[in-house]
Amino acid sequence: MTLPCNVVSSAAVFRPAAGPLVTVPDDKRKAADAARLALDTLGLHDQGGHLTVESDIPVGLGMGSSTADVVAAIRAVADAHGTQLGADEVARLAVRAEMASDSIMHGDFALLFAQREGVVLEHLGPSLPPLEVLSVDTAPGSQVDTLKQPAAVYDDWDIQAFRPLRGMLRRAIRTGDAALLGRVSTASACISQRHLPKPAFEEIQEIATAAGALGVQVAHSGTVVGLLFDPRHPATGRRVAEASARLQALGLPPVLHFRTDAAEVRHAA
């Protein structure tokens, strides 16, 4: 599942032109591949153009920077030709461009998404319950290359563990139960730890518990761990401040603090 984050983003502009496809900056290779695929899908096999991508999403942390670039590029190409591509088609092209994709082309819908096929497995609801997230980079200076990262191979124990978690996830989203969602996310994070371990994961879990967080979430192909809080709880401001101070003392200052809904993060002093 994708955890929505509205405080960072990618934007792309495409200007059709004769000649090759030029991308600025030139290291946005996945976005360039996505733009080429979009042109081919529109039947414009011989057309080139100028693609500009601007992003403030940190790269290599598992925050969906490449998917955001890719989706923005595909939509920019379609928009430049006066058309739109449906979310399912965008997902198909995104997976071809970057091998694995988040589900952001579907908006904030709560989805169970097959990231290497670009297929929605289950629509769970219009959105997640509101969450306040305090994210830390557990390996500053390191990056995970998703193209080189092998896919997790789950054993029978993992697969059996996911079954009840999926049912709990449905219930949490249907009822708006953020606490239950936090428990599901934490259990999933612990399973992920067997496949892409995050440094200091146990210590971060202890801080989350001590500060009264709902649980933790992890990037499936990165280094980020997020502490989840209920923004509707009156003690959340104090809890977030306590968790932030403990993380600072651990040498892992938070890199992002945001809400999954459109509201700004505001706490009384």
mmCIF file of N, CA and C in Angstrom, residues 32-160:
data_model
loop_
_atom_site.group_PDB
_atom_site.id
_atom_site.type_symbol
_atom_site.label_atom_id
_atom_site.label_comp_id
_atom_site.label_asym_id
_atom_site.label_seq_id
_atom_site.Cartn_x
_atom_site.Cartn_y
_atom_site.Cartn_z
ATOM 1 N N ALA A 32 12.343 9.741 -18.594
ATOM 2 C CA ALA A 32 12.535 9.779 -20.042
ATOM 3 C C ALA A 32 11.962 8.523 -20.694
ATOM 4 N N ASP A 33 12.211 7.358 -20.080
ATOM 5 C CA ASP A 33 11.648 6.113 -20.618
ATOM 6 C C ASP A 33 10.128 6.153 -20.595
ATOM 7 N N ALA A 34 9.564 6.708 -19.517
ATOM 8 C CA ALA A 34 8.107 6.798 -19.403
ATOM 9 C C ALA A 34 7.526 7.709 -20.474
ATOM 10 N N ALA A 35 8.198 8.833 -20.729
ATOM 11 C CA ALA A 35 7.726 9.755 -21.768
ATOM 12 C C ALA A 35 7.744 9.079 -23.135
ATOM 13 N N ARG A 36 8.815 8.318 -23.418
ATOM 14 C CA ARG A 36 8.906 7.604 -24.703
ATOM 15 C C ARG A 36 7.779 6.578 -24.831
ATOM 16 N N LEU A 37 7.497 5.855 -23.747
ATOM 17 C CA LEU A 37 6.421 4.871 -23.754
ATOM 18 C C LEU A 37 5.063 5.538 -23.963
ATOM 19 N N ALA A 38 4.885 6.701 -23.352
ATOM 20 C CA ALA A 38 3.629 7.431 -23.518
ATOM 21 C C ALA A 38 3.453 7.885 -24.964
ATOM 22 N N LEU A 39 4.523 8.384 -25.565
ATOM 23 C CA LEU A 39 4.456 8.786 -26.970
ATOM 24 C C LEU A 39 4.102 7.594 -27.860
ATOM 25 N N ASP A 40 4.722 6.459 -27.594
ATOM 26 C CA ASP A 40 4.423 5.266 -28.387
ATOM 27 C C ASP A 40 2.976 4.833 -28.211
ATOM 28 N N THR A 41 2.482 4.926 -26.977
ATOM 29 C CA THR A 41 1.085 4.560 -26.713
ATOM 30 C C THR A 41 0.121 5.449 -27.486
ATOM 31 N N LEU A 42 0.497 6.714 -27.645
ATOM 32 C CA LEU A 42 -0.339 7.655 -28.396
ATOM 33 C C LEU A 42 -0.122 7.544 -29.903
ATOM 34 N N GLY A 43 0.708 6.608 -30.334
ATOM 35 C CA GLY A 43 0.970 6.418 -31.750
ATOM 36 C C GLY A 43 1.963 7.391 -32.333
ATOM 37 N N LEU A 44 2.722 8.080 -31.470
ATOM 38 C CA LEU A 44 3.667 9.105 -31.921
ATOM 39 C C LEU A 44 5.087 8.554 -31.848
ATOM 40 N N HIS A 45 5.326 7.489 -32.589
ATOM 41 C CA HIS A 45 6.574 6.739 -32.458
ATOM 42 C C HIS A 45 7.796 7.538 -32.900
ATOM 43 N N ASP A 46 7.629 8.451 -33.815
ATOM 44 C CA ASP A 46 8.777 9.183 -34.360
ATOM 45 C C ASP A 46 8.940 10.574 -33.757
ATOM 46 N N GLN A 47 8.067 10.932 -32.824
ATOM 47 C CA GLN A 47 8.135 12.282 -32.267
ATOM 48 C C GLN A 47 9.124 12.351 -31.112
ATOM 49 N N GLY A 48 9.792 13.484 -30.994
ATOM 50 C CA GLY A 48 10.650 13.768 -29.853
ATOM 51 C C GLY A 48 10.060 14.904 -29.039
ATOM 52 N N GLY A 49 10.911 15.575 -28.309
ATOM 53 C CA GLY A 49 10.416 16.683 -27.509
ATOM 54 C C GLY A 49 11.355 17.026 -26.382
ATOM 55 N N HIS A 50 10.902 17.936 -25.555
ATOM 56 C CA HIS A 50 11.704 18.437 -24.436
ATOM 57 C C HIS A 50 10.923 18.194 -23.155
ATOM 58 N N LEU A 51 11.462 17.347 -22.280
ATOM 59 C CA LEU A 51 10.823 16.997 -21.007
ATOM 60 C C LEU A 51 11.621 17.610 -19.861
ATOM 61 N N THR A 52 10.949 18.426 -19.048
ATOM 62 C CA THR A 52 11.563 19.005 -17.856
ATOM 63 C C THR A 52 10.888 18.430 -16.622
ATOM 64 N N VAL A 53 11.675 17.937 -15.688
ATOM 65 C CA VAL A 53 11.148 17.347 -14.452
ATOM 66 C C VAL A 53 11.737 18.092 -13.260
ATOM 67 N N GLU A 54 10.870 18.541 -12.374
ATOM 68 C CA GLU A 54 11.296 19.181 -11.128
ATOM 69 C C GLU A 54 10.705 18.416 -9.952
ATOM 70 N N SER A 55 11.544 18.086 -8.984
ATOM 71 C CA SER A 55 11.080 17.298 -7.848
ATOM 72 C C SER A 55 11.822 17.704 -6.581
ATOM 73 N N ASP A 56 11.100 17.670 -5.460
ATOM 74 C CA ASP A 56 11.742 17.883 -4.162
ATOM 75 C C ASP A 56 11.637 16.630 -3.288
ATOM 76 N N ILE A 57 11.401 15.484 -3.933
ATOM 77 C CA ILE A 57 11.304 14.221 -3.198
ATOM 78 C C ILE A 57 12.701 13.624 -3.058
ATOM 79 N N PRO A 58 13.146 13.323 -1.844
ATOM 80 C CA PRO A 58 14.469 12.703 -1.683
ATOM 81 C C PRO A 58 14.564 11.392 -2.468
ATOM 82 N N VAL A 59 15.713 11.154 -3.078
ATOM 83 C CA VAL A 59 15.911 9.983 -3.934
ATOM 84 C C VAL A 59 16.542 8.844 -3.139
ATOM 85 N N GLY A 60 16.074 7.620 -3.385
ATOM 86 C CA GLY A 60 16.698 6.440 -2.812
ATOM 87 C C GLY A 60 16.277 6.103 -1.403
ATOM 88 N N LEU A 61 15.306 6.840 -0.852
ATOM 89 C CA LEU A 61 14.853 6.591 0.519
ATOM 90 C C LEU A 61 13.600 5.733 0.568
ATOM 91 N N GLY A 62 13.012 5.444 -0.603
ATOM 92 C CA GLY A 62 11.785 4.669 -0.629
ATOM 93 C C GLY A 62 10.540 5.518 -0.542
ATOM 94 N N MET A 63 10.635 6.783 -0.935
ATOM 95 C CA MET A 63 9.508 7.699 -0.831
ATOM 96 C C MET A 63 8.789 7.907 -2.163
ATOM 97 N N GLY A 64 9.065 7.027 -3.128
ATOM 98 C CA GLY A 64 8.331 7.078 -4.391
ATOM 99 C C GLY A 64 8.788 8.161 -5.339
ATOM 100 N N SER A 65 10.048 8.592 -5.238
ATOM 101 C CA SER A 65 10.512 9.681 -6.096
ATOM 102 C C SER A 65 10.449 9.306 -7.572
ATOM 103 N N SER A 66 10.859 8.079 -7.900
ATOM 104 C CA SER A 66 10.872 7.690 -9.310
ATOM 105 C C SER A 66 9.462 7.533 -9.856
ATOM 106 N N THR A 67 8.547 6.965 -9.054
ATOM 107 C CA THR A 67 7.169 6.841 -9.532
ATOM 108 C C THR A 67 6.546 8.210 -9.748
ATOM 109 N N ALA A 68 6.821 9.142 -8.859
ATOM 110 C CA ALA A 68 6.274 10.493 -9.024
ATOM 111 C C ALA A 68 6.798 11.123 -10.310
ATOM 112 N N ASP A 69 8.095 10.966 -10.584
ATOM 113 C CA ASP A 69 8.664 11.482 -11.832
ATOM 114 C C ASP A 69 8.015 10.822 -13.045
ATOM 115 N N VAL A 70 7.881 9.516 -12.984
ATOM 116 C CA VAL A 70 7.356 8.747 -14.107
ATOM 117 C C VAL A 70 5.901 9.112 -14.397
ATOM 118 N N VAL A 71 5.079 9.163 -13.350
ATOM 119 C CA VAL A 71 3.661 9.494 -13.540
ATOM 120 C C VAL A 71 3.518 10.924 -14.063
ATOM 121 N N ALA A 72 4.315 11.845 -13.514
ATOM 122 C CA ALA A 72 4.261 13.230 -13.993
ATOM 123 C C ALA A 72 4.648 13.313 -15.472
ATOM 124 N N ALA A 73 5.674 12.548 -15.869
ATOM 125 C CA ALA A 73 6.119 12.567 -17.263
ATOM 126 C C ALA A 73 5.044 12.020 -18.196
ATOM 127 N N ILE A 74 4.427 10.916 -17.819
ATOM 128 C CA ILE A 74 3.376 10.316 -18.655
ATOM 129 C C ILE A 74 2.206 11.279 -18.813
ATOM 130 N N ARG A 75 1.789 11.876 -17.712
ATOM 131 C CA ARG A 75 0.664 12.812 -17.777
ATOM 132 C C ARG A 75 1.027 14.060 -18.572
ATOM 133 N N ALA A 76 2.277 14.504 -18.470
ATOM 134 C CA ALA A 76 2.700 15.702 -19.212
ATOM 135 C C ALA A 76 2.668 15.445 -20.713
ATOM 136 N N VAL A 77 3.131 14.267 -21.144
ATOM 137 C CA VAL A 77 3.098 13.926 -22.570
ATOM 138 C C VAL A 77 1.661 13.882 -23.072
ATOM 139 N N ALA A 78 0.788 13.216 -22.310
ATOM 140 C CA ALA A 78 -0.615 13.132 -22.722
ATOM 141 C C ALA A 78 -1.245 14.519 -22.784
ATOM 142 N N ASP A 79 -0.986 15.339 -21.761
ATOM 143 C CA ASP A 79 -1.562 16.686 -21.710
ATOM 144 C C ASP A 79 -1.078 17.542 -22.875
ATOM 145 N N ALA A 80 0.192 17.397 -23.239
ATOM 146 C CA ALA A 80 0.736 18.175 -24.348
ATOM 147 C C ALA A 80 0.054 17.843 -25.668
ATOM 148 N N HIS A 81 -0.587 16.668 -25.731
ATOM 149 C CA HIS A 81 -1.283 16.257 -26.945
ATOM 150 C C HIS A 81 -2.806 16.278 -26.763
ATOM 151 N N GLY A 82 -3.252 17.027 -25.751
ATOM 152 C CA GLY A 82 -4.674 17.262 -25.566
ATOM 153 C C GLY A 82 -5.474 16.051 -25.170
ATOM 154 N N THR A 83 -4.859 15.124 -24.433
ATOM 155 C CA THR A 83 -5.580 13.929 -24.028
ATOM 156 C C THR A 83 -5.178 13.524 -22.618
ATOM 157 N N GLN A 84 -5.823 12.507 -22.107
ATOM 158 C CA GLN A 84 -5.501 11.947 -20.800
ATOM 159 C C GLN A 84 -5.451 10.435 -20.921
ATOM 160 N N LEU A 85 -4.615 9.817 -20.134
ATOM 161 C CA LEU A 85 -4.565 8.368 -20.045
ATOM 162 C C LEU A 85 -5.164 7.948 -18.713
ATOM 163 N N GLY A 86 -5.942 6.881 -18.720
ATOM 164 C CA GLY A 86 -6.552 6.400 -17.493
ATOM 165 C C GLY A 86 -5.519 5.897 -16.508
ATOM 166 N N ALA A 87 -5.919 5.821 -15.250
ATOM 167 C CA ALA A 87 -4.983 5.415 -14.196
ATOM 168 C C ALA A 87 -4.416 4.019 -14.442
ATOM 169 N N ASP A 88 -5.236 3.095 -14.936
ATOM 170 C CA ASP A 88 -4.740 1.741 -15.195
ATOM 171 C C ASP A 88 -3.684 1.746 -16.290
ATOM 172 N N GLU A 89 -3.885 2.567 -17.330
ATOM 173 C CA GLU A 89 -2.909 2.658 -18.400
ATOM 174 C C GLU A 89 -1.628 3.324 -17.910
ATOM 175 N N VAL A 90 -1.762 4.366 -17.102
ATOM 176 C CA VAL A 90 -0.579 5.024 -16.530
ATOM 177 C C VAL A 90 0.211 4.026 -15.678
ATOM 178 N N ALA A 91 -0.493 3.218 -14.899
ATOM 179 C CA ALA A 91 0.183 2.218 -14.064
ATOM 180 C C ALA A 91 0.938 1.215 -14.925
ATOM 181 N N ARG A 92 0.328 0.778 -16.008
ATOM 182 C CA ARG A 92 0.979 -0.185 -16.899
ATOM 183 C C ARG A 92 2.262 0.403 -17.482
ATOM 184 N N LEU A 93 2.207 1.641 -17.917
ATOM 185 C CA LEU A 93 3.389 2.293 -18.478
ATOM 186 C C LEU A 93 4.450 2.533 -17.395
ATOM 187 N N ALA A 94 4.009 2.909 -16.190
ATOM 188 C CA ALA A 94 4.955 3.175 -15.099
ATOM 189 C C ALA A 94 5.774 1.932 -14.765
ATOM 190 N N VAL A 95 5.111 0.779 -14.709
ATOM 191 C CA VAL A 95 5.828 -0.466 -14.413
ATOM 192 C C VAL A 95 6.813 -0.800 -15.523
ATOM 193 N N ARG A 96 6.437 -0.553 -16.764
ATOM 194 C CA ARG A 96 7.369 -0.800 -17.879
ATOM 195 C C ARG A 96 8.581 0.131 -17.802
ATOM 196 N N ALA A 97 8.370 1.337 -17.298
ATOM 197 C CA ALA A 97 9.458 2.312 -17.230
ATOM 198 C C ALA A 97 10.392 2.076 -16.057
ATOM 199 N N GLU A 98 9.855 1.563 -14.927
ATOM 200 C CA GLU A 98 10.703 1.480 -13.732
ATOM 201 C C GLU A 98 10.650 0.139 -13.009
ATOM 202 N N MET A 99 9.999 -0.851 -13.614
ATOM 203 C CA MET A 99 9.958 -2.227 -13.110
ATOM 204 C C MET A 99 8.982 -2.413 -11.949
ATOM 205 N N ALA A 100 8.935 -1.477 -11.024
ATOM 206 C CA ALA A 100 7.991 -1.534 -9.909
ATOM 207 C C ALA A 100 7.507 -0.119 -9.625
ATOM 208 N N SER A 101 6.240 -0.002 -9.256
ATOM 209 C CA SER A 101 5.628 1.322 -9.123
ATOM 210 C C SER A 101 4.746 1.388 -7.896
ATOM 211 N N ASP A 102 4.636 2.602 -7.346
ATOM 212 C CA ASP A 102 3.607 2.856 -6.343
ATOM 213 C C ASP A 102 2.281 3.100 -7.048
ATOM 214 N N SER A 103 1.219 3.272 -6.275
ATOM 215 C CA SER A 103 -0.131 3.402 -6.848
ATOM 216 C C SER A 103 -0.616 4.850 -6.909
ATOM 217 N N ILE A 104 0.314 5.816 -6.940
ATOM 218 C CA ILE A 104 -0.093 7.224 -6.838
ATOM 219 C C ILE A 104 -0.918 7.697 -8.019
ATOM 220 N N MET A 105 -0.847 7.010 -9.165
ATOM 221 C CA MET A 105 -1.658 7.412 -10.313
ATOM 222 C C MET A 105 -3.151 7.231 -10.028
ATOM 223 N N HIS A 106 -3.485 6.483 -8.969
ATOM 224 C CA HIS A 106 -4.874 6.281 -8.563
ATOM 225 C C HIS A 106 -5.308 7.280 -7.485
ATOM 226 N N GLY A 107 -4.507 8.292 -7.218
ATOM 227 C CA GLY A 107 -4.877 9.287 -6.214
ATOM 228 C C GLY A 107 -4.711 8.745 -4.810
ATOM 229 N N ASP A 108 -5.560 9.197 -3.905
ATOM 230 C CA ASP A 108 -5.448 8.812 -2.500
ATOM 231 C C ASP A 108 -6.292 7.595 -2.139
ATOM 232 N N PHE A 109 -6.835 6.890 -3.136
ATOM 233 C CA PHE A 109 -7.602 5.684 -2.839
ATOM 234 C C PHE A 109 -6.740 4.687 -2.076
ATOM 235 N N ALA A 110 -7.349 4.014 -1.114
ATOM 236 C CA ALA A 110 -6.661 2.966 -0.363
ATOM 237 C C ALA A 110 -6.730 1.685 -1.183
ATOM 238 N N LEU A 111 -5.582 1.263 -1.701
ATOM 239 C CA LEU A 111 -5.536 0.140 -2.633
ATOM 240 C C LEU A 111 -4.512 -0.891 -2.193
ATOM 241 N N LEU A 112 -4.825 -2.141 -2.461
ATOM 242 C CA LEU A 112 -3.822 -3.190 -2.418
ATOM 243 C C LEU A 112 -3.323 -3.326 -3.851
ATOM 244 N N PHE A 113 -2.042 -3.035 -4.063
ATOM 245 C CA PHE A 113 -1.511 -2.811 -5.406
ATOM 246 C C PHE A 113 -0.344 -3.744 -5.675
ATOM 247 N N ALA A 114 -0.395 -4.452 -6.803
ATOM 248 C CA ALA A 114 0.718 -5.305 -7.226
ATOM 249 C C ALA A 114 1.734 -4.431 -7.947
ATOM 250 N N GLN A 115 2.779 -4.026 -7.222
ATOM 251 C CA GLN A 115 3.661 -2.971 -7.727
ATOM 252 C C GLN A 115 4.509 -3.410 -8.904
ATOM 253 N N ARG A 116 4.728 -4.707 -9.115
ATOM 254 C CA ARG A 116 5.532 -5.160 -10.251
ATOM 255 C C ARG A 116 4.677 -5.536 -11.456
ATOM 256 N N GLU A 117 3.367 -5.507 -11.283
ATOM 257 C CA GLU A 117 2.445 -5.732 -12.394
ATOM 258 C C GLU A 117 1.641 -4.481 -12.730
ATOM 259 N N GLY A 118 1.593 -3.536 -11.795
ATOM 260 C CA GLY A 118 0.824 -2.312 -12.003
ATOM 261 C C GLY A 118 -0.670 -2.549 -11.985
ATOM 262 N N VAL A 119 -1.107 -3.511 -11.184
ATOM 263 C CA VAL A 119 -2.513 -3.927 -11.164
ATOM 264 C C VAL A 119 -3.089 -3.723 -9.765
ATOM 265 N N VAL A 120 -4.309 -3.177 -9.701
ATOM 266 C CA VAL A 120 -5.016 -3.049 -8.425
ATOM 267 C C VAL A 120 -5.608 -4.405 -8.060
ATOM 268 N N LEU A 121 -5.191 -4.936 -6.920
ATOM 269 C CA LEU A 121 -5.708 -6.221 -6.462
ATOM 270 C C LEU A 121 -7.012 -6.068 -5.693
ATOM 271 N N GLU A 122 -7.127 -4.939 -4.972
ATOM 272 C CA GLU A 122 -8.343 -4.728 -4.185
ATOM 273 C C GLU A 122 -8.503 -3.249 -3.864
ATOM 274 N N HIS A 123 -9.717 -2.737 -4.065
ATOM 275 C CA HIS A 123 -10.075 -1.389 -3.626
ATOM 276 C C HIS A 123 -10.570 -1.502 -2.186
ATOM 277 N N LEU A 124 -9.846 -0.888 -1.273
ATOM 278 C CA LEU A 124 -10.167 -1.007 0.148
ATOM 279 C C LEU A 124 -11.007 0.154 0.671
ATOM 280 N N GLY A 125 -11.011 1.289 -0.027
ATOM 281 C CA GLY A 125 -11.794 2.431 0.429
ATOM 282 C C GLY A 125 -11.334 3.699 -0.251
ATOM 283 N N PRO A 126 -12.053 4.798 -0.025
ATOM 284 C CA PRO A 126 -11.682 6.065 -0.665
ATOM 285 C C PRO A 126 -10.380 6.647 -0.160
ATOM 286 N N SER A 127 -9.998 6.317 1.072
ATOM 287 C CA SER A 127 -8.746 6.844 1.632
ATOM 288 C C SER A 127 -8.450 6.124 2.935
ATOM 289 N N LEU A 128 -7.216 6.308 3.427
ATOM 290 C CA LEU A 128 -6.847 5.806 4.747
ATOM 291 C C LEU A 128 -7.445 6.706 5.822
ATOM 292 N N PRO A 129 -7.601 6.204 7.047
ATOM 293 C CA PRO A 129 -7.916 7.119 8.154
ATOM 294 C C PRO A 129 -6.818 8.169 8.261
ATOM 295 N N PRO A 130 -7.123 9.387 8.714
ATOM 296 C CA PRO A 130 -6.078 10.415 8.843
ATOM 297 C C PRO A 130 -4.940 9.937 9.743
ATOM 298 N N LEU A 131 -3.735 10.173 9.297
ATOM 299 C CA LEU A 131 -2.549 9.815 10.064
ATOM 300 C C LEU A 131 -1.588 10.995 10.080
ATOM 301 N N GLU A 132 -0.897 11.159 11.185
ATOM 302 C CA GLU A 132 0.206 12.110 11.265
ATOM 303 C C GLU A 132 1.481 11.290 11.319
ATOM 304 N N VAL A 133 2.435 11.627 10.472
ATOM 305 C CA VAL A 133 3.608 10.781 10.265
ATOM 306 C C VAL A 133 4.881 11.558 10.571
ATOM 307 N N LEU A 134 5.745 10.940 11.356
ATOM 308 C CA LEU A 134 7.071 11.473 11.650
ATOM 309 C C LEU A 134 8.068 10.484 11.058
ATOM 310 N N SER A 135 8.756 10.882 9.977
ATOM 311 C CA SER A 135 9.619 9.962 9.230
ATOM 312 C C SER A 135 11.085 10.221 9.512
ATOM 313 N N VAL A 136 11.842 9.119 9.601
ATOM 314 C CA VAL A 136 13.291 9.214 9.792
ATOM 315 C C VAL A 136 13.990 8.389 8.715
ATOM 316 N N ASP A 137 15.159 8.865 8.312
ATOM 317 C CA ASP A 137 16.018 8.123 7.401
ATOM 318 C C ASP A 137 16.964 7.296 8.253
ATOM 319 N N THR A 138 16.816 5.979 8.207
ATOM 320 C CA THR A 138 17.590 5.121 9.104
ATOM 321 C C THR A 138 19.020 4.893 8.631
ATOM 322 N N ALA A 139 19.327 5.316 7.411
ATOM 323 C CA ALA A 139 20.692 5.143 6.886
ATOM 324 C C ALA A 139 21.101 6.377 6.111
ATOM 325 N N PRO A 140 21.312 7.509 6.811
ATOM 326 C CA PRO A 140 21.665 8.751 6.128
ATOM 327 C C PRO A 140 22.880 8.580 5.223
ATOM 328 N N GLY A 141 22.763 9.118 4.014
ATOM 329 C CA GLY A 141 23.858 9.006 3.060
ATOM 330 C C GLY A 141 23.793 7.775 2.187
ATOM 331 N N SER A 142 22.902 6.836 2.534
ATOM 332 C CA SER A 142 22.748 5.622 1.732
ATOM 333 C C SER A 142 21.503 5.744 0.861
ATOM 334 N N GLN A 143 21.491 4.998 -0.238
ATOM 335 C CA GLN A 143 20.342 4.957 -1.131
ATOM 336 C C GLN A 143 20.088 3.519 -1.555
ATOM 337 N N VAL A 144 18.813 3.190 -1.766
ATOM 338 C CA VAL A 144 18.441 1.877 -2.284
ATOM 339 C C VAL A 144 18.086 2.039 -3.752
ATOM 340 N N ASP A 145 18.803 1.337 -4.626
ATOM 341 C CA ASP A 145 18.521 1.352 -6.061
ATOM 342 C C ASP A 145 17.442 0.318 -6.339
ATOM 343 N N THR A 146 16.229 0.771 -6.632
ATOM 344 C CA THR A 146 15.114 -0.162 -6.804
ATOM 345 C C THR A 146 15.316 -1.087 -8.000
ATOM 346 N N LEU A 147 16.063 -0.641 -9.014
ATOM 347 C CA LEU A 147 16.304 -1.503 -10.173
ATOM 348 C C LEU A 147 17.227 -2.669 -9.827
ATOM 349 N N LYS A 148 18.113 -2.456 -8.839
ATOM 350 C CA LYS A 148 19.045 -3.508 -8.440
ATOM 351 C C LYS A 148 18.550 -4.296 -7.228
ATOM 352 N N GLN A 149 17.536 -3.773 -6.559
ATOM 353 C CA GLN A 149 17.027 -4.420 -5.353
ATOM 354 C C GLN A 149 16.201 -5.647 -5.736
ATOM 355 N N PRO A 150 16.592 -6.850 -5.302
ATOM 356 C CA PRO A 150 15.802 -8.038 -5.645
ATOM 357 C C PRO A 150 14.436 -8.006 -4.960
ATOM 358 N N ALA A 151 13.461 -8.570 -5.640
ATOM 359 C CA ALA A 151 12.119 -8.634 -5.058
ATOM 360 C C ALA A 151 12.129 -9.539 -3.835
ATOM 361 N N ALA A 152 11.353 -9.161 -2.820
ATOM 362 C CA ALA A 152 11.248 -10.000 -1.623
ATOM 363 C C ALA A 152 10.610 -11.336 -1.995
ATOM 364 N N VAL A 153 11.165 -12.412 -1.463
ATOM 365 C CA VAL A 153 10.612 -13.748 -1.685
ATOM 366 C C VAL A 153 9.997 -14.203 -0.363
ATOM 367 N N TYR A 154 8.667 -14.209 -0.318
ATOM 368 C CA TYR A 154 7.966 -14.537 0.917
ATOM 369 C C TYR A 154 7.780 -16.044 1.042
ATOM 370 N N ASP A 155 8.026 -16.559 2.239
ATOM 371 C CA ASP A 155 7.822 -17.988 2.466
ATOM 372 C C ASP A 155 6.388 -18.245 2.923
ATOM 373 N N ASP A 156 6.076 -19.510 3.207
ATOM 374 C CA ASP A 156 4.705 -19.878 3.579
ATOM 375 C C ASP A 156 4.263 -19.159 4.850
ATOM 376 N N TRP A 157 5.203 -18.975 5.798
ATOM 377 C CA TRP A 157 4.839 -18.284 7.042
ATOM 378 C C TRP A 157 4.416 -16.857 6.748
ATOM 379 N N ASP A 158 5.187 -16.164 5.902
ATOM 380 C CA ASP A 158 4.855 -14.786 5.543
ATOM 381 C C ASP A 158 3.470 -14.717 4.913
ATOM 382 N N ILE A 159 3.229 -15.597 3.957
ATOM 383 C CA ILE A 159 1.966 -15.566 3.212
ATOM 384 C C ILE A 159 0.783 -15.827 4.140
ATOM 385 N N GLN A 160 0.941 -16.776 5.045
ATOM 386 C CA GLN A 160 -0.136 -17.049 5.999
ATOM 387 C C GLN A 160 -0.334 -15.863 6.940
#
